[in-house]
Every structure is written in C-alpha cells, then in structure tokens.
C-alpha cells in the first residue's frame, strides 16, 4: 500500500491546484467555510501521504509540491495574523 501513497499524494495536490485555482467554480455551491476547509484538508493530506510514501523520484516530487503548498499556507496564515493584530 505504501508504494501507492505517492500517487495518491500527487493526485491530491493536482486536485488542490485544479479546485483552488483553475476551476474554483466547482466549490462555489458550498458555504465559504466548507470550500476553504476542503482545500486545506486536501493540501494537508497530500503532504502527509507524500511523507509516508516509499522512497523514489515520485516521492521527491510530491513532497516538494506539497511542501510548497504547506509553506504558502503558513505564510498566508502568518500574514493574516499580522494584519488582524495590526
């Protein structure tokens, strides 16, 4: 099962990019809190499945992509916190 985790992670990060940036209209019928929660959970699940997958080139690619997403999420969160606190 661990050898398929990198494929699952790659699929999750691709779905995150597609749903978040390419066709975000898919998530518009949902309430705002749900679509953000779905996107964040897809990003986090992608990161953890990439971490626990079998070593190889695909693991390196998926860890890199999901790590960039996680770092972006952290940067957005810190920026939002700084703006809120003034």
Coordinates of C-alpha atoms in Angstrom, one line a residue:
X1 CA 0.0 0.0 0.0
X2 CA 2.9 2.4 0.7
X3 CA 4.0 2.3 -2.9
X4 CA 0.7 3.9 -4.0
X5 CA 0.8 6.7 -1.4
X6 CA 3.0 8.9 -3.6
X7 CA 0.5 8.6 -6.5
X8 CA -2.4 9.5 -4.1
X9 CA -0.4 12.5 -2.9
X10 CA 0.2 13.6 -6.4
X11 CA -3.4 13.3 -7.3
X12 CA -4.4 15.2 -4.2
X13 CA -2.0 18.1 -4.9
X14 CA -3.2 18.2 -8.6
X15 CA -6.9 18.3 -7.4
X16 CA -5.9 21.1 -4.9
X17 CA -4.5 23.1 -7.8
X18 CA -7.4 22.4 -10.1
X19 CA -10.1 23.1 -7.5
X20 CA -8.3 26.1 -5.9
X21 CA -7.0 27.9 -8.9
X22 CA -8.1 26.6 -12.3
X23 CA -11.8 25.9 -11.8
X24 CA -12.8 27.3 -8.4
X25 CA -16.5 27.3 -9.5
X26 CA -16.7 23.7 -8.5
X27 CA -16.6 24.7 -4.8
X28 CA -19.0 27.7 -5.1
X29 CA -22.2 25.8 -4.2
X30 CA -20.6 25.1 -0.8
X31 CA -20.5 27.6 2.0
X32 CA -17.3 29.6 2.2
X33 CA -16.1 27.8 5.3
X34 CA -16.5 24.4 3.7
X35 CA -14.6 25.1 0.5
X36 CA -11.7 26.5 2.4
X37 CA -11.8 23.5 4.8
X38 CA -11.8 21.1 1.8
X39 CA -8.8 22.8 0.1
X40 CA -6.8 23.0 3.3
X41 CA -7.5 19.3 4.1
X42 CA -6.6 18.3 0.6
X43 CA -3.3 20.1 1.0
X44 CA -2.5 18.6 4.4
X45 CA -3.5 15.1 3.4
X46 CA -1.3 15.4 0.3
X47 CA 1.6 16.4 2.5
X48 CA 1.3 13.6 4.9
X49 CA 0.7 10.9 2.2
X50 CA 3.9 12.2 0.5
X51 CA 5.9 12.0 3.7
X52 CA 4.9 8.4 4.4
X53 CA 5.2 7.1 0.8
X54 CA 8.0 4.8 -0.5
X55 CA 11.3 6.5 -1.5
X56 CA 11.7 7.4 -5.1
X57 CA 11.5 10.1 -7.7
X58 CA 7.8 10.5 -7.4
X59 CA 8.0 10.9 -3.6
X60 CA 10.6 13.6 -4.1
X61 CA 8.3 15.5 -6.5
X62 CA 5.2 15.1 -4.3
X63 CA 6.9 16.1 -1.1
X64 CA 8.3 19.2 -2.9
X65 CA 5.0 20.2 -4.3
X66 CA 3.0 19.6 -1.1
X67 CA 5.7 21.3 1.0
X68 CA 5.4 24.4 -1.2
X69 CA 1.7 24.4 -0.6
X70 CA 2.1 24.0 3.1
X71 CA 4.7 26.8 3.3
X72 CA 2.3 29.0 1.3
X73 CA -0.5 28.1 3.7
X74 CA 1.7 29.0 6.7
X75 CA 2.8 32.3 5.1
X76 CA -0.8 33.2 4.4
X77 CA -1.8 32.4 8.0
X78 CA 1.0 34.4 9.5
X79 CA 0.2 37.3 7.2
X80 CA -3.4 37.2 8.2
X81 CA -2.5 37.1 11.9
X82 CA -0.2 40.1 11.5
X83 CA -2.9 42.1 9.7
X84 CA -5.5 41.1 12.3
X85 CA -3.3 42.2 15.2
X86 CA -2.4 45.5 13.5

